[in-house]
Structure formats: structure tokens, C-alpha cells
CSV table of C-alpha atoms in Angstrom, one decimal:
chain,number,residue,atom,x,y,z
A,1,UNK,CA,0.0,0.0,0.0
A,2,UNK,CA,1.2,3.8,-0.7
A,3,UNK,CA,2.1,6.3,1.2
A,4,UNK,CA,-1.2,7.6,0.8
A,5,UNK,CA,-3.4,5.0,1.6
A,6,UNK,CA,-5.1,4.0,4.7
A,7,UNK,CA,-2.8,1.7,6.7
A,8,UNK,CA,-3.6,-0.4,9.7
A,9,UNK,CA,-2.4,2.4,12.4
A,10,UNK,CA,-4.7,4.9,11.0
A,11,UNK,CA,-7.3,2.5,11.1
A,12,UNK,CA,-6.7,2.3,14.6
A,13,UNK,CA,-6.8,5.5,15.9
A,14,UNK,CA,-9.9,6.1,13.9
A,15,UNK,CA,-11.3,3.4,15.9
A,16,UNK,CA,-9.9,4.8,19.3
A,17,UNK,CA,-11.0,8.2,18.5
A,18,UNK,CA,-14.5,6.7,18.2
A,19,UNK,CA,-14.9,5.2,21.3
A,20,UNK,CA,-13.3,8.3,23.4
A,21,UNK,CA,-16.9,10.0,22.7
A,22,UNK,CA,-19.9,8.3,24.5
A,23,UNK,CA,-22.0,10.1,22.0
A,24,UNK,CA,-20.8,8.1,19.2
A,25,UNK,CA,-21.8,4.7,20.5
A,26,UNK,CA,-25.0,6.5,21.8
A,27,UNK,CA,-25.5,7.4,18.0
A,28,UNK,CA,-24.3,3.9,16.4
A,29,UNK,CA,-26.9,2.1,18.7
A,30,UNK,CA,-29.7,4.6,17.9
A,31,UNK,CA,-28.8,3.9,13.9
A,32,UNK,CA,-27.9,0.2,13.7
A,33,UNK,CA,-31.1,-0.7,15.1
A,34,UNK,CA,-33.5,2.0,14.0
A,35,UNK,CA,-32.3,3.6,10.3
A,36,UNK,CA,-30.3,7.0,9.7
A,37,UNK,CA,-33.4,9.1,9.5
A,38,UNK,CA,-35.3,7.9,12.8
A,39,UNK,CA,-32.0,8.1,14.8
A,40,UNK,CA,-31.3,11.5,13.5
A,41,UNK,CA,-35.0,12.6,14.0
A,42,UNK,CA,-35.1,16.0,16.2
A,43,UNK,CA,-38.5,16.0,17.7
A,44,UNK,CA,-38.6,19.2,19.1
A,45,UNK,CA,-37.6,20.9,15.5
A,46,UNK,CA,-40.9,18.8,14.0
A,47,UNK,CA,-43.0,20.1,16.9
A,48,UNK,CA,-42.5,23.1,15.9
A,49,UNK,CA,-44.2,22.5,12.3
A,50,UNK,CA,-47.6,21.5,13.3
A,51,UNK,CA,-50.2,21.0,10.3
A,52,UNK,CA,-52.2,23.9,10.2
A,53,UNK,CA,-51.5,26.8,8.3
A,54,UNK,CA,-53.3,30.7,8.0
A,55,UNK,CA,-53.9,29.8,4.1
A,56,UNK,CA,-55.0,26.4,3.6
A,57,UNK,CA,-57.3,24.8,0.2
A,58,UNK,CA,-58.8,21.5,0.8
A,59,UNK,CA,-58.7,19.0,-2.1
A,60,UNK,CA,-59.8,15.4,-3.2
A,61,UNK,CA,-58.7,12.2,-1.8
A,62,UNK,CA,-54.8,11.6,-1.9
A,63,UNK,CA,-53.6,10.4,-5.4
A,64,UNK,CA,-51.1,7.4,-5.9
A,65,UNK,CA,-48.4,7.6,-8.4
A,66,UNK,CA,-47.1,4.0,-7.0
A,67,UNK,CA,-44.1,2.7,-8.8
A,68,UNK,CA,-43.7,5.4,-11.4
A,69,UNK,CA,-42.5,8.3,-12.1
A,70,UNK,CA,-45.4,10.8,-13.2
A,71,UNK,CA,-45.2,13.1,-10.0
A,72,UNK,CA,-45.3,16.1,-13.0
A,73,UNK,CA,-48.6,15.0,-14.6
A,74,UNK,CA,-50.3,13.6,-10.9
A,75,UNK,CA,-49.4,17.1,-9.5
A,76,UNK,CA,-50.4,19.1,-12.6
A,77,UNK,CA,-53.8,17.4,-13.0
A,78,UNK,CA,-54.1,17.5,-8.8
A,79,UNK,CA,-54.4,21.6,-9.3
A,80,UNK,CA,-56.7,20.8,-12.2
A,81,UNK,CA,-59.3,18.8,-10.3
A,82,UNK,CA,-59.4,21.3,-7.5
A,83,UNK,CA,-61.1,23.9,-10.2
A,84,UNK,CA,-63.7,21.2,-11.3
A,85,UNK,CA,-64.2,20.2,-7.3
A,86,UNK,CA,-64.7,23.7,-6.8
A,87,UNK,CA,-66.6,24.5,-9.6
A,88,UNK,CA,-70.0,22.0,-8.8
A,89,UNK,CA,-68.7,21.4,-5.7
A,90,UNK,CA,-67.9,17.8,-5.8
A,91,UNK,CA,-66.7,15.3,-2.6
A,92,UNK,CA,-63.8,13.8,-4.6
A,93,UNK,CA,-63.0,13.7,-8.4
A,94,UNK,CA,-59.9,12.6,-10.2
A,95,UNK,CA,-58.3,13.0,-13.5
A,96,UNK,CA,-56.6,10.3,-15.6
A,97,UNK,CA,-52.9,10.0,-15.2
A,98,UNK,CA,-52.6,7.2,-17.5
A,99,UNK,CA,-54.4,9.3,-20.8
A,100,UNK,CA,-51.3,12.1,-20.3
A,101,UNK,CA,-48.9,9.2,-19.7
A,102,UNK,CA,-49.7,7.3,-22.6
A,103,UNK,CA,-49.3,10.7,-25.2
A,104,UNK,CA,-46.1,11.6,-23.7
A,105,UNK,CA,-45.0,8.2,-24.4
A,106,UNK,CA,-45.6,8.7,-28.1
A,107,UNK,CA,-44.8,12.5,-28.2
A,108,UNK,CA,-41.1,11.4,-26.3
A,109,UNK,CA,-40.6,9.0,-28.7
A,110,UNK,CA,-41.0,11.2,-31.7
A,111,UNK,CA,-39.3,13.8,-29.8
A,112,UNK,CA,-36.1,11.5,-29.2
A,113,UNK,CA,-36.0,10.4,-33.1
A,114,UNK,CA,-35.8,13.7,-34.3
A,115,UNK,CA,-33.2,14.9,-32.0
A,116,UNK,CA,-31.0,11.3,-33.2
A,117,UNK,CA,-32.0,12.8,-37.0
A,118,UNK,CA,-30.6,15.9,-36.0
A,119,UNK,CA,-27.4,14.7,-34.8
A,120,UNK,CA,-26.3,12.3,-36.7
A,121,UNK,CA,-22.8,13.5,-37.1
A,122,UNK,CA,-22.6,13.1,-33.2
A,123,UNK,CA,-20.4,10.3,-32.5
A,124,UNK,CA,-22.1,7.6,-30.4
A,125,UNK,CA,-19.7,7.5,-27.6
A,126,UNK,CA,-20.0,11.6,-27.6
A,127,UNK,CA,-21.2,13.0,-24.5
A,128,UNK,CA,-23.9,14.5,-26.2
A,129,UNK,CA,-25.3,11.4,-28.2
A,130,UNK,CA,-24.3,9.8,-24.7
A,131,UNK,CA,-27.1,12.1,-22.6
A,132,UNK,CA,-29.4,11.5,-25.4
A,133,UNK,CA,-29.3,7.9,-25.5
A,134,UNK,CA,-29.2,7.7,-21.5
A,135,UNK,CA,-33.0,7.7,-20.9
A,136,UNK,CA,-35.0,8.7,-24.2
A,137,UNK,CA,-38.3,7.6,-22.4
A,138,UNK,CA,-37.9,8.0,-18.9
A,139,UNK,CA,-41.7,8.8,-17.2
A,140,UNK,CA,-40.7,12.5,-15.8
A,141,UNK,CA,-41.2,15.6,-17.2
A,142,UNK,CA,-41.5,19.1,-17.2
A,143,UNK,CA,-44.3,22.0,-17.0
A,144,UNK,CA,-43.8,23.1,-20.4
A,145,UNK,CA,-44.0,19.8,-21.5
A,146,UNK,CA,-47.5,19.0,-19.9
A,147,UNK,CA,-48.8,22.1,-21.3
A,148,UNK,CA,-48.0,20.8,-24.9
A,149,UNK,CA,-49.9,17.3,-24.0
A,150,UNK,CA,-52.6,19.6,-22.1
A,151,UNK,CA,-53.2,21.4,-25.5
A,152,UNK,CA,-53.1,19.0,-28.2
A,153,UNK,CA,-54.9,16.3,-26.1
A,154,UNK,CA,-57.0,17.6,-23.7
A,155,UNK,CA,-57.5,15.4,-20.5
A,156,UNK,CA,-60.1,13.1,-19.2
A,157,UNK,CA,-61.8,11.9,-15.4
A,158,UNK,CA,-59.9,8.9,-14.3
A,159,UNK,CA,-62.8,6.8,-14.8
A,160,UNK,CA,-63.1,7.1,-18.4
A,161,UNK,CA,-59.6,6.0,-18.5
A,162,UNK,CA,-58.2,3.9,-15.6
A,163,UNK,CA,-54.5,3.4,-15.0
A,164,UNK,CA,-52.9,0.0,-16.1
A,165,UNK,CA,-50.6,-2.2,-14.3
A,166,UNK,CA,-48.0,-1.3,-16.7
A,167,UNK,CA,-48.1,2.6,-16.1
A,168,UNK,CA,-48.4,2.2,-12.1
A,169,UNK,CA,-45.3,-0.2,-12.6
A,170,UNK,CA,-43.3,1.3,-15.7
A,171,UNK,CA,-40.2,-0.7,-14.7
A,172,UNK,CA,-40.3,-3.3,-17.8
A,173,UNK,CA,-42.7,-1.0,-20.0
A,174,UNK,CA,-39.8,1.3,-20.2
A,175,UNK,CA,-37.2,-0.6,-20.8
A,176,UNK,CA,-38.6,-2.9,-23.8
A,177,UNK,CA,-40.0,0.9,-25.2
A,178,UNK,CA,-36.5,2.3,-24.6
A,179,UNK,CA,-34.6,-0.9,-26.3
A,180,UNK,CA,-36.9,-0.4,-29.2
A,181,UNK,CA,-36.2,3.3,-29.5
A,182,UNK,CA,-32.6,2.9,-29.3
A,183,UNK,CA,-32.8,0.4,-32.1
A,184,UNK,CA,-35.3,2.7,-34.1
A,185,UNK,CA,-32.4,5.4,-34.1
A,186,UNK,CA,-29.7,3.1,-34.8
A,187,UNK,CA,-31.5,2.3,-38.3
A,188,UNK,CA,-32.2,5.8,-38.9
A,189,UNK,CA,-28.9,6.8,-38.4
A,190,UNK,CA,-27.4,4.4,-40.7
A,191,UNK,CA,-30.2,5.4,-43.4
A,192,UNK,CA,-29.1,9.0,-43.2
A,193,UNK,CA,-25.4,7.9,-43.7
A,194,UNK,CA,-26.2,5.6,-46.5
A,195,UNK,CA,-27.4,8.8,-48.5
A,196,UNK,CA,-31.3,8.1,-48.2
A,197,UNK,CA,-33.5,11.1,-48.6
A,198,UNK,CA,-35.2,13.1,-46.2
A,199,UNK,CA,-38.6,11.4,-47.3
A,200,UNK,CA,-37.6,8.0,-47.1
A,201,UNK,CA,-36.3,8.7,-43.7
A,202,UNK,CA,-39.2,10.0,-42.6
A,203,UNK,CA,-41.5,7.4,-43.9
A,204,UNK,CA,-39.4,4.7,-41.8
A,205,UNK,CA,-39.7,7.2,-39.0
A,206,UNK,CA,-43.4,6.6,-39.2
A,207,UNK,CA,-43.6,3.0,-39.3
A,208,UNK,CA,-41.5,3.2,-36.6
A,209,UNK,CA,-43.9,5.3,-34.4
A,210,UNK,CA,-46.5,2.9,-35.7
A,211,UNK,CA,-45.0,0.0,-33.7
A,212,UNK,CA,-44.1,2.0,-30.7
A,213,UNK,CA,-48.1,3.0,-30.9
A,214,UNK,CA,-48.8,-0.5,-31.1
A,215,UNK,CA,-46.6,-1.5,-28.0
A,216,UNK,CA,-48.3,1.5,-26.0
A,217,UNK,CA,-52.0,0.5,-26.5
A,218,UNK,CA,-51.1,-3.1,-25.8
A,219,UNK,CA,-49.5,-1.7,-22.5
A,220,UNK,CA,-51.6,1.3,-21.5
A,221,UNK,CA,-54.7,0.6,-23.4
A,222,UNK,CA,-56.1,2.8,-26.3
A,223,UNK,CA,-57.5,5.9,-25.0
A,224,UNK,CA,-60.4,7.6,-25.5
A,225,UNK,CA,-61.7,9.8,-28.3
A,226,UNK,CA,-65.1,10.8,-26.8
A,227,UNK,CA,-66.5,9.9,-23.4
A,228,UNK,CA,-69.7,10.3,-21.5
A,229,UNK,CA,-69.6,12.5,-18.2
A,230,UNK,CA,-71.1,12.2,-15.0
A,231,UNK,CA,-70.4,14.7,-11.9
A,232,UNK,CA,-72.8,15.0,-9.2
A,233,UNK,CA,-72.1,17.8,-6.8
A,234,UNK,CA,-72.7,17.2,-2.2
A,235,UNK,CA,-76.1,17.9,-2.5
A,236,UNK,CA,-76.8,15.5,-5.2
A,237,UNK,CA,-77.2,18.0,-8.5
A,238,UNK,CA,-76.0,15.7,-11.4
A,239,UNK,CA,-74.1,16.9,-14.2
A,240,UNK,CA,-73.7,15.0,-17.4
A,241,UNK,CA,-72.8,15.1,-21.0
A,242,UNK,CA,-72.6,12.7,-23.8
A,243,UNK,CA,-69.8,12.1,-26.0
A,244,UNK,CA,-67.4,15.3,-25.2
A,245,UNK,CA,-64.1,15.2,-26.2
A,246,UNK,CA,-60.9,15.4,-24.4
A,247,UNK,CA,-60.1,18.9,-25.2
A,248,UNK,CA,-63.5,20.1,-25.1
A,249,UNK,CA,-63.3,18.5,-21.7
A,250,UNK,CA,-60.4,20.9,-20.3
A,251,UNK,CA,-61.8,23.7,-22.0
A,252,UNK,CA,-65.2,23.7,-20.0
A,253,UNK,CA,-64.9,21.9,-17.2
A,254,UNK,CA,-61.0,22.5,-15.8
A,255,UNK,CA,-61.5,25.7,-17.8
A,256,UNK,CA,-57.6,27.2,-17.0
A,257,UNK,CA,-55.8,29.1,-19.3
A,258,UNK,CA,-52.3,27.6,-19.3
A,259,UNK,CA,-50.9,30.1,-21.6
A,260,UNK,CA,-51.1,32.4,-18.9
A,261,UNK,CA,-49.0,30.2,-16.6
A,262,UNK,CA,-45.3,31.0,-16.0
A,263,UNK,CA,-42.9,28.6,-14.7
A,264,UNK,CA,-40.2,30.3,-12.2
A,265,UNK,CA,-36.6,28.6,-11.3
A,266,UNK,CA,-34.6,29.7,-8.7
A,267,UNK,CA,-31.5,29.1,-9.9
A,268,UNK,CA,-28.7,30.9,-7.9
A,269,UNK,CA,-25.7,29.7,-10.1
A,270,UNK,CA,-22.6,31.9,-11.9
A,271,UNK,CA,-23.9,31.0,-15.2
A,272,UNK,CA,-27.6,31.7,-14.3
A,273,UNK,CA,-28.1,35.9,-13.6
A,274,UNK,CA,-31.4,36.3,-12.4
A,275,UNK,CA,-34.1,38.3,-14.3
A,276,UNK,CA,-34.0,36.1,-17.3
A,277,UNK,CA,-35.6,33.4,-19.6
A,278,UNK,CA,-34.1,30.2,-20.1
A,279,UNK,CA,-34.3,27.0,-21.9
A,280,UNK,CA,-32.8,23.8,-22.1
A,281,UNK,CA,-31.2,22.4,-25.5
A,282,UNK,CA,-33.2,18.8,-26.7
A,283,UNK,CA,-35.3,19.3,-23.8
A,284,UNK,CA,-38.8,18.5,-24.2
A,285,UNK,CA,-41.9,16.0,-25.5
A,286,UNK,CA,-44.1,17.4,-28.2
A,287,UNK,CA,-42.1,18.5,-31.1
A,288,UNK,CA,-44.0,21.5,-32.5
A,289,UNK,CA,-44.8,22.2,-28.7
A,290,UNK,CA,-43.1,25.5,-27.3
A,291,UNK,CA,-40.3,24.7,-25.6
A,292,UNK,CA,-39.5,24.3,-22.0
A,293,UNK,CA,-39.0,27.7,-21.1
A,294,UNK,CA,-37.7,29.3,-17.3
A,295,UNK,CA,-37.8,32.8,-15.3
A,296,UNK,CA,-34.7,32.5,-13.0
A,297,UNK,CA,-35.8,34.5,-10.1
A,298,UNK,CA,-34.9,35.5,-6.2
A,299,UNK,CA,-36.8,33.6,-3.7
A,300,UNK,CA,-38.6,36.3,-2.5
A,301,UNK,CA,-40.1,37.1,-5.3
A,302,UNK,CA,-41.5,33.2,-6.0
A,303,UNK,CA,-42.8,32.7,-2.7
A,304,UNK,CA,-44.6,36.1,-2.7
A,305,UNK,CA,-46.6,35.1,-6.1
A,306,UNK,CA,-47.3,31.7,-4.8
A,307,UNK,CA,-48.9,33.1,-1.9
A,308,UNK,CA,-50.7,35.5,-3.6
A,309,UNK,CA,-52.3,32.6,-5.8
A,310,UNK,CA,-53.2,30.8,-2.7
A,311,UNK,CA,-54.7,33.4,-1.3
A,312,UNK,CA,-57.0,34.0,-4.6
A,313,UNK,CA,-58.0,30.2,-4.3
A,314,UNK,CA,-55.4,28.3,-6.6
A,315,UNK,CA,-53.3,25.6,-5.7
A,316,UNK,CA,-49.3,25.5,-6.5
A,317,UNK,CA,-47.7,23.3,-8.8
A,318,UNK,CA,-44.0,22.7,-7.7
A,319,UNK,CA,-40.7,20.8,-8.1
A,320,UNK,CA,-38.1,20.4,-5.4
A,321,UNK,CA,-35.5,17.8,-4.3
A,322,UNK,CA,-37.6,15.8,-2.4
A,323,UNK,CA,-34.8,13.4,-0.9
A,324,UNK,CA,-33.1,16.3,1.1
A,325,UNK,CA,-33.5,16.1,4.5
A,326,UNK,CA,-36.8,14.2,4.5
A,327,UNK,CA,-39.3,12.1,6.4
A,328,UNK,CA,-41.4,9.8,3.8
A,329,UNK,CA,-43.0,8.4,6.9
A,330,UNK,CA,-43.9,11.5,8.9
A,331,UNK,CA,-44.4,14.2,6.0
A,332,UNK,CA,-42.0,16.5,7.0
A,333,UNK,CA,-39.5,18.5,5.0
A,334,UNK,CA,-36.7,19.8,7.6
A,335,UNK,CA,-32.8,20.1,7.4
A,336,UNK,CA,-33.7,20.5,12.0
A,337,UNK,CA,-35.8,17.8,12.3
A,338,UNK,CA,-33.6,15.8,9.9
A,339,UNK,CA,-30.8,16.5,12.2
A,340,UNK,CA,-27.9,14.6,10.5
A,341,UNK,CA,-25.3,16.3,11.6
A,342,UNK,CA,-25.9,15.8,15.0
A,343,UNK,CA,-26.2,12.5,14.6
A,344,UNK,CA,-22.5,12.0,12.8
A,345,UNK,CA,-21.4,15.4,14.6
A,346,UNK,CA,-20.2,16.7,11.4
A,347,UNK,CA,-21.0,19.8,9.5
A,348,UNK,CA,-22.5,20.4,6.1
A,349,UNK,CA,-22.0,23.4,4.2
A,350,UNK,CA,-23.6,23.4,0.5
A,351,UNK,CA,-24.8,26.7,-0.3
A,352,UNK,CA,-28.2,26.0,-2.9
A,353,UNK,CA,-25.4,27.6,-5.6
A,354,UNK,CA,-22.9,24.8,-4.4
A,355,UNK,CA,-25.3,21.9,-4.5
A,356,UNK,CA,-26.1,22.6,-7.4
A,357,UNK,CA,-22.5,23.2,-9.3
A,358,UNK,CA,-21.5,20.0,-7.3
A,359,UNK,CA,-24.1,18.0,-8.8
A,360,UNK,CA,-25.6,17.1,-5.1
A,361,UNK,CA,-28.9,18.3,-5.8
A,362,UNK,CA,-31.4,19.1,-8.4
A,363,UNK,CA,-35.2,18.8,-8.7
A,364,UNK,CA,-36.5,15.0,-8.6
A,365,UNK,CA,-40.3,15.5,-7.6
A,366,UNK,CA,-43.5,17.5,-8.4
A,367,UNK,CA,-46.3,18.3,-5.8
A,368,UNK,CA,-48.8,21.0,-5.3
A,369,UNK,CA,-48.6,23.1,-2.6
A,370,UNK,CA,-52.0,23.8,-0.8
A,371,UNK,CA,-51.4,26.4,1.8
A,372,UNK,CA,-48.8,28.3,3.9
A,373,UNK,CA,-48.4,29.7,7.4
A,374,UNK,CA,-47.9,33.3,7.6
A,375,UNK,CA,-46.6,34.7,10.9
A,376,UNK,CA,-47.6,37.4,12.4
A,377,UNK,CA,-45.2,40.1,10.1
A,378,UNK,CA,-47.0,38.2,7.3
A,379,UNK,CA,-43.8,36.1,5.9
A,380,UNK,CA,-44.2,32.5,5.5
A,381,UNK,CA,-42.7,29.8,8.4
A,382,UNK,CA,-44.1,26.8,7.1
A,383,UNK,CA,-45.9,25.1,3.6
A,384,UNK,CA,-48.7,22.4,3.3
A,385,UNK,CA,-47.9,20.0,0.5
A,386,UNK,CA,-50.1,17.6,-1.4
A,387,UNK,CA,-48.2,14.8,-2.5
A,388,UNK,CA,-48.9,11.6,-4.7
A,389,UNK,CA,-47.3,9.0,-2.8
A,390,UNK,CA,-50.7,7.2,-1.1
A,391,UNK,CA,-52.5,8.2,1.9
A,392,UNK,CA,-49.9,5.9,3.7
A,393,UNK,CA,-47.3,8.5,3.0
A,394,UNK,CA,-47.0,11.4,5.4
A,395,UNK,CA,-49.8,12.6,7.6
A,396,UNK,CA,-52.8,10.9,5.7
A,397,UNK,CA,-50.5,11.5,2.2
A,398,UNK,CA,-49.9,15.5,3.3
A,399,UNK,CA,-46.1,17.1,3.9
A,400,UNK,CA,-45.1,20.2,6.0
A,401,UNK,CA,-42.6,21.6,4.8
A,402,UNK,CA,-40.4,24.5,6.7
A,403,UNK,CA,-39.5,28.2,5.4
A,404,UNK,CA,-35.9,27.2,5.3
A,405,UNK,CA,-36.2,23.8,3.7
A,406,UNK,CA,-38.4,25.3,1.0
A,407,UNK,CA,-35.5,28.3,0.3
A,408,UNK,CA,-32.8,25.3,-0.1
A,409,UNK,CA,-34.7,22.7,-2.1
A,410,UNK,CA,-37.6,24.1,-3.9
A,411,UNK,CA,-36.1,25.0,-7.7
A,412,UNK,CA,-39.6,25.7,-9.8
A,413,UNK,CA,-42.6,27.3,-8.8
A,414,UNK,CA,-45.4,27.6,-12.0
A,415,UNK,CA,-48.1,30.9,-10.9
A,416,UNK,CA,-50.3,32.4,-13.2
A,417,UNK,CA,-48.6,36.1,-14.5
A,418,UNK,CA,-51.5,38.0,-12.9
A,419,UNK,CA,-49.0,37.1,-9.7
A,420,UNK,CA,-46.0,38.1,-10.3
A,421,UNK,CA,-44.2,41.4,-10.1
A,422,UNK,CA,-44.6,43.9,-12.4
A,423,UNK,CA,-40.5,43.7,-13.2
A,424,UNK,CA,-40.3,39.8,-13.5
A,425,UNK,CA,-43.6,40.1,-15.6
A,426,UNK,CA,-41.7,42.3,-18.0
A,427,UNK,CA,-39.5,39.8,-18.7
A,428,UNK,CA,-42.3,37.7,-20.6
A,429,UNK,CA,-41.4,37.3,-24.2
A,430,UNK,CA,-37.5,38.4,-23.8
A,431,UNK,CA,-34.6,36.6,-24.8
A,432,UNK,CA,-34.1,32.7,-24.1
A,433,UNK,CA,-30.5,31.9,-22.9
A,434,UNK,CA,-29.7,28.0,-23.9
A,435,UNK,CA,-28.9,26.0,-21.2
A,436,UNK,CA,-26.9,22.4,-21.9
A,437,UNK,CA,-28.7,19.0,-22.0
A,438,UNK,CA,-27.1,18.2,-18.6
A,439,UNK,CA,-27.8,21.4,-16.6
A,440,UNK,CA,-29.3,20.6,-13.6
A,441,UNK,CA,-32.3,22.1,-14.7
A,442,UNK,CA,-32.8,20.1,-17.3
A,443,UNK,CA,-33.5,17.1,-14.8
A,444,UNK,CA,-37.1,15.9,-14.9
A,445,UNK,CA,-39.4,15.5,-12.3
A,446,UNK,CA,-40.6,12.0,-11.4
């Protein structure tokens, strides 16, 4: 062994230096027999985030993603179902997740071809062809990118188009989709380099997507064209309607204009100035969809236009890092309760800027956030999240989530513009700075 290495002395006094502390062997016990997080729990930090907050919405039974990852489209169509609960003032009502899933299947697919057309001379070991190839089908996504599918598709009530075992488990689904895809582009990149035309690589394209339609339906089911609709409200009113469409659907009974919906980053990195619009290069689902597009602004300024849309009525759609300091169990989001450090007495020291230029963080989950706890100089102390894990998750499904916790690991809040600041609503329609494939915030929430 080197020099450098860790020889059998070392080892020792690490083990001797151990042992001098009782607090260590206090803290092993505590671990060993109970798990990282319940040893490190601080109960007096989580009594100090009780569920009840000043501004608080109250929604529909808790939703169940199981073992997927469409967190974006259950939290999306979660704020959607609260309008039509609202609006005739139903007991419970819930949207397909599977309709969404199954389009942005097909619409990532397409996506994913054209981008292996459009870099053909990319070698395939290339870090760009690389990141490309990594996950061309993976079940997240992006706010941008359930507008597109909102648009072109509409949505429809879960009943008209129940989830299948294959999309609450997309485990093998994706990976026999993604070994086709990857096949699909190998072909079409040899076509191109063989000389074909444009035409005849297109109409292979298309038989391609043929086949990948035919594995979906087999897996997801074909969805529906036209349904028939039945609400009936608390006190027993009953609203129906016979053969509606998926997109007349949205437009009358969710009724939200998304175009007026702007998706905010806070994104305190070098290469990032705030007070701009950015997008993310091969980024997206739906090819003639706008693209994935981001306001990069202080924190202040995102938490004040989420609680003013709260406080008009609407719930929050979100994307944070769910796995920092967290309690799946318990519903709480808290770097004190989740008191680590104590625990190995060390200290950790990532700024938000520093986790995310290390590559230690970056958003992984979607939820919606239903209320907030203003104290009494009016600034928020605590959040009360929806999340679509299962009523076993949490505190019957529901998180609370601090202040501080919310500043570190929350990286996109989406508001309506009617929200925001006069000066960040300036910024609508500016100049889109290009972020890499690989930028953190090009990460998908799932």
C-alpha cells in the first residue's frame, strides 16, 4: 500500500478516536437498530411545524403515483381537479394520469428520433449522443412539457380511462420501449449515412412510431376519443354530457388558461443571472410544442406570487428535491428535524449555488402546494404540500414543509402572470438563454 493509503495504524486510531466520545456509541446504537433518518430525527424541531397553516385549500382524496415516475402529470392534474371540485362542488373527483402518460410516451418517442436525425454526425460515444441515448423515455417531465400534451390532447376523469398495471409499474414497460427506440435510431442513423432522402427517412420514422403506438396500446390501453360524463355535486345535482371530447373537456370543465402560466426557477448559479428566460437544448416531449422555457428569479419574489395565488384560491404546482433532509414516513420537509449532523457530529455546508454546481442536488419530484403559514409580520414559516405517494405517506398523504427547507430545495414554482411582479412580468417574451442537456435544470421531475 502507498504512502497515501489508509494503513492499519490509521485505522486504529480512527477506531480509538471513536470510542473516546460516548456520544458516538450512543449514535451507532440509535442507527444500527433504527435507520439514519429515525436516529437522527429532532422531535422538538418537528413540533415546531404542526399541520395547520393561515392559508389552507382542501382538495380530493390523496392520489397514488405508485411505482412510477409521473409526480409532474399527478401534481399538474391535482391543481386541475381542485377547479372542477370547486366549480359544482364535488366530494372527490380525479383525473386520468394514465391518458397524459400514454401521449407523452408517443410525443417522447418522436421527440427522441428527431433529435437522433438531427445529430447524426454526433459520435455515439459523444457526450452529447451519450445524454441522449441515456433515458429517451424516462416517465418524468417538465411544466412546459404537460402544457404541450394539455393542448393538443385535452384530459379526461380517471374513470373514463383507468390506469394499467404497466403505467403504475413502468419498470419493464420502459425498458422494452426504450430498447426499441434505441434500435429505431440506430436504423435511422445508418439510413441518413447511407445517402437516403429526407422522405424516405421519414416514412421509416413513421412506421417506426407505428410499432411504438402498437406497443403503448397493448400496454396502457387505447385511450379515449369521446366519453360520456357524470359529476354529481354534495347535494346530489347531477351533471352529465354525452360524447365530449378530451379537449372540449379541459376547455369547459378545468376551464384554465395555461398560456397564462409561467414557470419560475430559482437558480442561484454563476452561469444563471437572475431576471432572465431560459431554456434547455433537446429538452422536451411534443415537437411542435413551445419549448421548455424558465424565469430564474430570487426567492422572494417566487414565494410572494405563490402566496398570492393561494390566497386567490389556486393551488401551486411545484418541483423540489424531495430526498433532502426528509421524512417519507412523517411528512415532513426539515434540514432541524432531519438533524444529520448531529447524529455523525459533522457539519454540512452546501450553499443552494454549491449543491447545485456540485451535482448534489437538483429537482426530482413534483407536488402541489396547498397552503402556507404566515406569521404574524406576514412572511411565511411553514408550507402544506399535497403529495402523490398514497394516503400511507405522510400525515394521511400530506407534507409540511419549513420556510428554510423550502428556500434550499424548492427549484420551480409555476403561478399564473397575474402574480408576479410587475418587473419579472416584464420579462415575458425576452430573450431565451440555452442551457446544456445536462444542466441541472434540465432534470425531470418524477
Amino acid at each position: 500500500m502507498t504512502k497515501n493509503g489508509i494503513s492499519m495504524e490509521a485505522l486504529e486510531l480512527m477506531s480509538i478516536d471513536f470510542h473516546s466520545d460516548r456520544a458516538n456509541e450512543v449514535a451507532a446504537s440509535a442507527a444500527v437498530n433504527n435507520g439514519i433518518m429515525e436516529a437522527a430525527a429532532d422531535y422538538t424541531a418537528a413540533r415546531r411545524l404542526p399541520m395547520n397553516f393561515s392559508v389552507d385549500l382542501k382538495t380530493g382524496k390523496i392520489t397514488n403515483q405508485k411505482a412510477s415516475g409521473r409526480c409532474w402529470i399527478f401534481s399538474a392534474l391535482n391543481t386541475f381537479r381542485y377547479e372542477i371540485m370547486k366549480k359544482y362542488d364535488l366530494e372527490n373527483f380525479e383525473l386520468s394520469q394514465n391518458y397524459l402518460f400514454f401521449y407523452d410516451k408517443l410525443e417522447k418517442s418522436n421527440y427522441f428520433l428527431e433529435s437522433v436525425l438531427k445529430t447524426v454526425d454526433e459520435p455515439i460515444d459523444g457526450r452529447l449522443y451519450k445524454f441522449l441515448n441515456l433515458a429517451p423515455l424516462g416517465d418524468g417531465g417538465q411544466w412546459d412539457m404537460l402544457y404541450n400534451l394539455v393542448m393538443k390532447y385535452g384530459v379526461v376523469p380517471l374513470e373514463a380511462y383507468p390506469d394499467a398495471e404497466a403505467a403504475t409499474g413502468s419498470r419493464f414497460f420502459d425498458m422494452y420501449m426504450t430498447t426499441k427506440l434505441r434500435e429505431d435510431a440506430k436504423d435511422l442513423r445508418q439510413m441518413v449515412k447511407a445517402g437516403k432522402s429526407a422522405g424516405e427517412v421519414q416514412e421509416a420514422k413513421a412506421a417506426m412510431l407505428n410499432e411504438l403506438y402498437r406497443m403503448l396500446v397493448i400496454s396502457l390501453g387505447e385511450p379515449p376519443k369521446k366519453f360520456d360524463l357524470n359529476l354529481r355535486s354534495k347535494d346530489g345535482r347531477l351533471f352529465r354530457e354525452f360524447g365530449i371530447t378530451p379537449q372540449e373537456f379541459f376547455a369547459k370543465y378545468v376551464g384554465l388558461d395555461l398560456d397564462d402560466y409561467v414557470s419560475m426557477i430559482n437558480g442561484p448559479t454563476a452561469d444563471k443571472p437572475f431576471n432572465r428566460l431560459y431554456t434547455v437544448k433537446f429538452l422536451g416531449n411534443v415537437v411542435e410544442g413551445r419549448p421548455v422555457t424558465y424565469m430564474n428569479l430570487e426567492m422572494d419574489k417566487i414565494k410572494a406570487a405563490a402566496i398570492r395565488q393561494l390566497q386567490d384560491g389556486h393551488p401551486v404546482w411545484f418541483g423540489s428535491d424531495c430526498s433532502k433532509f426528509a421524512f417519507r414516513k412523517d411528512g415532513i420537509f426539515d434540514r432541524d428535524t432531519a438533524a444529520v449532523e448531529k447524529l455523525f457530529n459533522i457539519r454540512l455546508n452546501f450553499t443552494k449555488e454549491e449543491y447545485l454546481d456540485y451535482g448534489d442536488s437538483a429537482m426530482n419530484h413534483a407536488m402541489v402546494i396547498l397552503g402556507v403559514n404566515l406569521d404574524e409580520n406576514g412572511r411565511p414559516d411553514r408550507w402544506h404540500i399535497e403529495n402523490s405517494w398514497g394516503d400511507e405517506a405522510g400525515q394521511d398523504g400530506y407534507f409540511v414543509a419549513s420556510d428554510s427547507w423550502f428556500d434550499s430545495f424548492v427549484y420551480q414554482v409555476v403561478v399564473n402572470k397575474k402574480y408576479l411582479d410587475d418587473e419579472s412580468c416584464g420579462l415575458l417574451g425576452g430573450e431565451l438563454h440555452e442551457l446544456e442537456p445536462w444542466d441541472p435544470f434540465g432534470t425531470l421531475a418524477d
